[in-house]
Amino acid sequence: MLLARHVPPQFGMDLTSPILKCNVGHFRGITVSPVISKILEKCILENFAKYLTSSNNQFGFKKETGCAHAIYCLRSTIDHFCAYGSTVNVCSLDVSKAFDRVNHFALLGKLMVRRVPVNIVALLLNWFSNSYAMVSWAGAISGCLPLRAGVRQGGVLSPILFSVYIDCVILALQKKALDVILDCFV
């Protein structure tokens, strides 16, 4: 598949079932994807992980890190600046349905900047271009609906690709902080 830069059409066919969320009338789709496609994702991740890294200040979707590490980092930073009499302003962003909103072409561009092998980028382009979902509701299954954005819920590569996609935000914030520090010495 890597040499052909193509995945079978069945790799892009997902079945989504709505699950009632917290008894308030909201539903969350649970998507089932072909298991064989997850094996390909695992192979890609194991062989090309060096291209798919993200900032050390990004704690999500990484082994041995998580919310506790992010909270500790935030708390330590606040404590440090407060100890020196500074005012600390904190901004938090919660991107609703973030996985569903990833722009495929922007993601592929970011992968190209990282010099991900062209076969991987082309394979992902083929996969994204041929991604569809069917919805299962009350025993009936809808027709195929094209998926034009997002990374697959439950996909092996999805959290890593999402981390690559948003890594530029953290890098820009770090650069801005460095620019502010450097401006103090000019």
PDB file of C-alpha atoms in Angstrom:
ATOM      1  CA  MET A   1       0.000   0.000   0.000  1.00  0.00           C
ATOM      2  CA  LEU A   2       2.865   2.379   0.733  1.00  0.00           C
ATOM      3  CA  LEU A   3       4.434   1.749  -2.638  1.00  0.00           C
ATOM      4  CA  ALA A   4       1.087   2.109  -4.438  1.00  0.00           C
ATOM      5  CA  ARG A   5       0.148   5.169  -2.320  1.00  0.00           C
ATOM      6  CA  HIS A   6      -3.345   3.751  -2.188  1.00  0.00           C
ATOM      7  CA  VAL A   7      -5.577   2.039   0.364  1.00  0.00           C
ATOM      8  CA  PRO A   8      -8.479  -0.279  -0.451  1.00  0.00           C
ATOM      9  CA  PRO A   9     -11.832   1.561  -0.590  1.00  0.00           C
ATOM     10  CA  GLN A  10     -13.042  -0.420   2.442  1.00  0.00           C
ATOM     11  CA  PHE A  11     -10.405   1.301   4.607  1.00  0.00           C
ATOM     12  CA  GLY A  12     -12.362   4.538   4.269  1.00  0.00           C
ATOM     13  CA  MET A  13     -15.766   3.065   5.170  1.00  0.00           C
ATOM     14  CA  ASP A  14     -16.783   3.692   8.779  1.00  0.00           C
ATOM     15  CA  LEU A  15     -20.018   2.843  10.570  1.00  0.00           C
ATOM     16  CA  THR A  16     -21.146   5.422  13.133  1.00  0.00           C
ATOM     17  CA  SER A  17     -23.717   4.685  15.824  1.00  0.00           C
ATOM     18  CA  PRO A  18     -25.082   7.505  17.984  1.00  0.00           C
ATOM     19  CA  ILE A  19     -24.847   6.920  21.731  1.00  0.00           C
ATOM     20  CA  LEU A  20     -26.941   8.989  24.152  1.00  0.00           C
ATOM     21  CA  LYS A  21     -24.661  11.249  26.179  1.00  0.00           C
ATOM     22  CA  CYS A  22     -25.479  11.994  29.842  1.00  0.00           C
ATOM     23  CA  ASN A  23     -29.256  11.619  29.379  1.00  0.00           C
ATOM     24  CA  VAL A  24     -29.622  15.203  28.159  1.00  0.00           C
ATOM     25  CA  GLY A  25     -30.627  14.496  24.583  1.00  0.00           C
ATOM     26  CA  HIS A  26     -27.127  14.927  23.171  1.00  0.00           C
ATOM     27  CA  PHE A  27     -25.555  12.162  21.174  1.00  0.00           C
ATOM     28  CA  ARG A  28     -21.957  11.231  20.521  1.00  0.00           C
ATOM     29  CA  GLY A  29     -21.134   9.123  17.511  1.00  0.00           C
ATOM     30  CA  ILE A  30     -19.145   5.964  18.128  1.00  0.00           C
ATOM     31  CA  THR A  31     -17.408   4.912  14.930  1.00  0.00           C
ATOM     32  CA  VAL A  32     -16.286   1.432  14.021  1.00  0.00           C
ATOM     33  CA  SER A  33     -13.531   1.181  11.410  1.00  0.00           C
ATOM     34  CA  PRO A  34     -12.072  -1.887   9.718  1.00  0.00           C
ATOM     35  CA  VAL A  35      -9.534  -3.591  11.981  1.00  0.00           C
ATOM     36  CA  ILE A  36      -7.130  -4.183   9.095  1.00  0.00           C
ATOM     37  CA  SER A  37      -6.874  -0.415   8.567  1.00  0.00           C
ATOM     38  CA  LYS A  38      -5.729  -0.027  12.167  1.00  0.00           C
ATOM     39  CA  ILE A  39      -2.927  -2.512  11.487  1.00  0.00           C
ATOM     40  CA  LEU A  40      -1.688  -0.323   8.626  1.00  0.00           C
ATOM     41  CA  GLU A  41      -1.852   2.743  10.895  1.00  0.00           C
ATOM     42  CA  LYS A  42       0.159   0.901  13.561  1.00  0.00           C
ATOM     43  CA  CYS A  43       2.797  -0.050  10.958  1.00  0.00           C
ATOM     44  CA  ILE A  44       3.036   3.555   9.753  1.00  0.00           C
ATOM     45  CA  LEU A  45       3.396   4.796  13.318  1.00  0.00           C
ATOM     46  CA  GLU A  46       6.097   2.264  14.209  1.00  0.00           C
ATOM     47  CA  ASN A  47       8.139   2.924  11.072  1.00  0.00           C
ATOM     48  CA  PHE A  48       7.716   6.689  10.685  1.00  0.00           C
ATOM     49  CA  ALA A  49       7.309   7.943  14.270  1.00  0.00           C
ATOM     50  CA  LYS A  50      10.379  10.180  13.964  1.00  0.00           C
ATOM     51  CA  TYR A  51       8.395  12.440  11.595  1.00  0.00           C
ATOM     52  CA  LEU A  52       5.374  12.605  13.883  1.00  0.00           C
ATOM     53  CA  THR A  53       6.774  14.145  17.054  1.00  0.00           C
ATOM     54  CA  SER A  54       5.357  17.164  18.832  1.00  0.00           C
ATOM     55  CA  SER A  55       6.532  19.733  21.366  1.00  0.00           C
ATOM     56  CA  ASN A  56       7.550  18.556  24.829  1.00  0.00           C
ATOM     57  CA  ASN A  57       4.991  21.064  26.100  1.00  0.00           C
ATOM     58  CA  GLN A  58       2.198  19.113  24.436  1.00  0.00           C
ATOM     59  CA  PHE A  59       1.090  16.499  26.944  1.00  0.00           C
ATOM     60  CA  GLY A  60      -1.844  14.842  25.206  1.00  0.00           C
ATOM     61  CA  PHE A  61      -1.609  11.556  23.351  1.00  0.00           C
ATOM     62  CA  LYS A  62       1.887  10.711  24.555  1.00  0.00           C
ATOM     63  CA  LYS A  63       3.183   7.838  26.615  1.00  0.00           C
ATOM     64  CA  GLU A  64       3.835   8.639  30.258  1.00  0.00           C
ATOM     65  CA  THR A  65       2.258  12.112  30.102  1.00  0.00           C
ATOM     66  CA  GLY A  66      -1.239  13.447  30.472  1.00  0.00           C
ATOM     67  CA  CYS A  67      -3.452  15.866  32.360  1.00  0.00           C
ATOM     68  CA  ALA A  68      -1.515  15.541  35.612  1.00  0.00           C
ATOM     69  CA  HIS A  69       1.688  16.627  33.839  1.00  0.00           C
ATOM     70  CA  ALA A  70      -0.049  19.546  32.146  1.00  0.00           C
ATOM     71  CA  ILE A  71      -1.573  20.696  35.447  1.00  0.00           C
ATOM     72  CA  TYR A  72       1.792  20.380  37.208  1.00  0.00           C
ATOM     73  CA  CYS A  73       3.511  22.424  34.487  1.00  0.00           C
ATOM     74  CA  LEU A  74       0.816  25.113  34.627  1.00  0.00           C
ATOM     75  CA  ARG A  75       0.850  25.238  38.436  1.00  0.00           C
ATOM     76  CA  SER A  76       4.671  25.412  38.562  1.00  0.00           C
ATOM     77  CA  THR A  77       4.727  28.234  36.022  1.00  0.00           C
ATOM     78  CA  ILE A  78       2.080  30.216  37.913  1.00  0.00           C
ATOM     79  CA  ASP A  79       3.868  29.656  41.234  1.00  0.00           C
ATOM     80  CA  HIS A  80       7.187  30.777  39.727  1.00  0.00           C
ATOM     81  CA  PHE A  81       5.847  34.079  38.405  1.00  0.00           C
ATOM     82  CA  CYS A  82       3.732  34.765  41.507  1.00  0.00           C
ATOM     83  CA  ALA A  83       6.793  34.196  43.724  1.00  0.00           C
ATOM     84  CA  TYR A  84       8.466  37.103  41.907  1.00  0.00           C
ATOM     85  CA  GLY A  85       5.453  39.398  42.238  1.00  0.00           C
ATOM     86  CA  SER A  86       4.151  39.080  38.691  1.00  0.00           C
ATOM     87  CA  THR A  87       0.540  38.997  37.675  1.00  0.00           C
ATOM     88  CA  VAL A  88      -0.376  35.848  35.808  1.00  0.00           C
ATOM     89  CA  ASN A  89      -3.128  35.717  33.222  1.00  0.00           C
ATOM     90  CA  VAL A  90      -4.221  32.289  32.023  1.00  0.00           C
ATOM     91  CA  CYS A  91      -6.175  31.491  28.891  1.00  0.00           C
ATOM     92  CA  SER A  92      -7.581  28.059  28.211  1.00  0.00           C
ATOM     93  CA  LEU A  93      -8.974  26.808  24.921  1.00  0.00           C
ATOM     94  CA  ASP A  94     -11.302  23.851  24.534  1.00  0.00           C
ATOM     95  CA  VAL A  95     -11.782  23.171  20.858  1.00  0.00           C
ATOM     96  CA  SER A  96     -15.137  21.487  20.488  1.00  0.00           C
ATOM     97  CA  LYS A  97     -14.993  18.332  18.385  1.00  0.00           C
ATOM     98  CA  ALA A  98     -11.377  19.101  17.481  1.00  0.00           C
ATOM     99  CA  PHE A  99     -10.676  15.744  15.836  1.00  0.00           C
ATOM    100  CA  ASP A 100     -13.620  16.340  13.491  1.00  0.00           C
ATOM    101  CA  ARG A 101     -12.355  19.738  12.363  1.00  0.00           C
ATOM    102  CA  VAL A 102      -8.831  18.910  11.164  1.00  0.00           C
ATOM    103  CA  ASN A 103      -8.371  20.289   7.660  1.00  0.00           C
ATOM    104  CA  HIS A 104      -6.913  17.430   5.616  1.00  0.00           C
ATOM    105  CA  PHE A 105      -4.921  19.643   3.267  1.00  0.00           C
ATOM    106  CA  ALA A 106      -3.455  21.724   6.100  1.00  0.00           C
ATOM    107  CA  LEU A 107      -2.450  18.523   7.887  1.00  0.00           C
ATOM    108  CA  LEU A 108      -0.849  17.107   4.746  1.00  0.00           C
ATOM    109  CA  GLY A 109       1.016  20.407   4.274  1.00  0.00           C
ATOM    110  CA  LYS A 110       2.367  20.186   7.816  1.00  0.00           C
ATOM    111  CA  LEU A 111       3.502  16.629   7.130  1.00  0.00           C
ATOM    112  CA  MET A 112       5.296  17.767   3.970  1.00  0.00           C
ATOM    113  CA  VAL A 113       7.088  20.530   5.907  1.00  0.00           C
ATOM    114  CA  ARG A 114       8.290  17.798   8.283  1.00  0.00           C
ATOM    115  CA  ARG A 115       9.612  15.913   5.265  1.00  0.00           C
ATOM    116  CA  VAL A 116       7.372  12.906   5.856  1.00  0.00           C
ATOM    117  CA  PRO A 117       8.081  10.502   2.970  1.00  0.00           C
ATOM    118  CA  VAL A 118       5.953  11.315  -0.047  1.00  0.00           C
ATOM    119  CA  ASN A 119       4.464   7.806  -0.101  1.00  0.00           C
ATOM    120  CA  ILE A 120       2.966   8.342   3.359  1.00  0.00           C
ATOM    121  CA  VAL A 121       1.573  11.772   2.452  1.00  0.00           C
ATOM    122  CA  ALA A 122       0.117  10.415  -0.803  1.00  0.00           C
ATOM    123  CA  LEU A 123      -1.349   7.388   0.975  1.00  0.00           C
ATOM    124  CA  LEU A 124      -3.022   9.643   3.569  1.00  0.00           C
ATOM    125  CA  LEU A 125      -4.335  11.900   0.802  1.00  0.00           C
ATOM    126  CA  ASN A 126      -5.860   8.868  -0.909  1.00  0.00           C
ATOM    127  CA  TRP A 127      -7.315   7.650   2.381  1.00  0.00           C
ATOM    128  CA  PHE A 128      -8.772  11.057   3.305  1.00  0.00           C
ATOM    129  CA  SER A 129     -10.188  11.502  -0.195  1.00  0.00           C
ATOM    130  CA  ASN A 130     -12.005   8.181   0.042  1.00  0.00           C
ATOM    131  CA  SER A 131     -13.342   8.401   3.594  1.00  0.00           C
ATOM    132  CA  TYR A 132     -17.039   7.876   4.137  1.00  0.00           C
ATOM    133  CA  ALA A 133     -19.325   7.190   7.047  1.00  0.00           C
ATOM    134  CA  MET A 134     -22.609   5.387   7.270  1.00  0.00           C
ATOM    135  CA  VAL A 135     -24.883   6.038  10.225  1.00  0.00           C
ATOM    136  CA  SER A 136     -26.669   3.235  12.010  1.00  0.00           C
ATOM    137  CA  TRP A 137     -29.898   4.340  13.689  1.00  0.00           C
ATOM    138  CA  ALA A 138     -32.682   2.141  15.072  1.00  0.00           C
ATOM    139  CA  GLY A 139     -31.635  -0.816  12.941  1.00  0.00           C
ATOM    140  CA  ALA A 140     -31.367   1.173   9.688  1.00  0.00           C
ATOM    141  CA  ILE A 141     -28.131   2.163   7.951  1.00  0.00           C
ATOM    142  CA  SER A 142     -27.806   5.393   5.964  1.00  0.00           C
ATOM    143  CA  GLY A 143     -26.099   5.807   2.645  1.00  0.00           C
ATOM    144  CA  CYS A 144     -22.444   6.812   2.467  1.00  0.00           C
ATOM    145  CA  LEU A 145     -21.647  10.332   3.643  1.00  0.00           C
ATOM    146  CA  PRO A 146     -18.277  11.771   2.541  1.00  0.00           C
ATOM    147  CA  LEU A 147     -15.942  12.878   5.326  1.00  0.00           C
ATOM    148  CA  ARG A 148     -14.190  16.033   4.110  1.00  0.00           C
ATOM    149  CA  ALA A 149     -12.407  16.968   7.332  1.00  0.00           C
ATOM    150  CA  GLY A 150     -11.218  15.386  10.537  1.00  0.00           C
ATOM    151  CA  VAL A 151      -9.170  12.451  11.667  1.00  0.00           C
ATOM    152  CA  ARG A 152     -10.860   9.176  12.515  1.00  0.00           C
ATOM    153  CA  GLN A 153     -12.135   8.695  16.048  1.00  0.00           C
ATOM    154  CA  GLY A 154     -10.383   5.619  17.403  1.00  0.00           C
ATOM    155  CA  GLY A 155      -7.754   5.563  14.674  1.00  0.00           C
ATOM    156  CA  VAL A 156      -4.263   4.553  15.779  1.00  0.00           C
ATOM    157  CA  LEU A 157      -2.690   7.494  13.926  1.00  0.00           C
ATOM    158  CA  SER A 158      -5.447  10.014  14.692  1.00  0.00           C
ATOM    159  CA  PRO A 159      -4.159  11.380  18.022  1.00  0.00           C
ATOM    160  CA  ILE A 160      -0.640  11.635  16.604  1.00  0.00           C
ATOM    161  CA  LEU A 161      -1.834  13.391  13.441  1.00  0.00           C
ATOM    162  CA  PHE A 162      -3.939  15.752  15.570  1.00  0.00           C
ATOM    163  CA  SER A 163      -0.867  16.539  17.713  1.00  0.00           C
ATOM    164  CA  VAL A 164       1.132  17.318  14.564  1.00  0.00           C
ATOM    165  CA  TYR A 165      -1.742  19.492  13.313  1.00  0.00           C
ATOM    166  CA  ILE A 166      -1.898  21.682  16.439  1.00  0.00           C
ATOM    167  CA  ASP A 167       1.816  21.632  17.301  1.00  0.00           C
ATOM    168  CA  CYS A 168       2.296  24.925  15.455  1.00  0.00           C
ATOM    169  CA  VAL A 169       0.162  26.656  18.115  1.00  0.00           C
ATOM    170  CA  ILE A 170       2.523  25.621  20.908  1.00  0.00           C
ATOM    171  CA  LEU A 171       5.606  26.403  18.830  1.00  0.00           C
ATOM    172  CA  ALA A 172       4.228  29.865  17.988  1.00  0.00           C
ATOM    173  CA  LEU A 173       3.526  30.559  21.669  1.00  0.00           C
ATOM    174  CA  GLN A 174       7.034  29.443  22.610  1.00  0.00           C
ATOM    175  CA  LYS A 175       8.541  31.646  19.899  1.00  0.00           C
ATOM    176  CA  LYS A 176       6.428  34.605  21.035  1.00  0.00           C
ATOM    177  CA  ALA A 177       7.582  34.092  24.630  1.00  0.00           C
ATOM    178  CA  LEU A 178      11.191  33.956  23.449  1.00  0.00           C
ATOM    179  CA  ASP A 179      10.668  37.121  21.373  1.00  0.00           C
ATOM    180  CA  VAL A 180       9.264  38.906  24.456  1.00  0.00           C
ATOM    181  CA  ILE A 181      12.253  37.778  26.553  1.00  0.00           C
ATOM    182  CA  LEU A 182      14.727  38.842  23.864  1.00  0.00           C
ATOM    183  CA  ASP A 183      12.974  42.228  23.527  1.00  0.00           C
ATOM    184  CA  CYS A 184      13.755  42.839  27.212  1.00  0.00           C
ATOM    185  CA  PHE A 185      17.472  42.737  26.433  1.00  0.00           C
ATOM    186  CA  VAL A 186      17.461  44.947  23.343  1.00  0.00           C
TER     187      VAL A 186
END
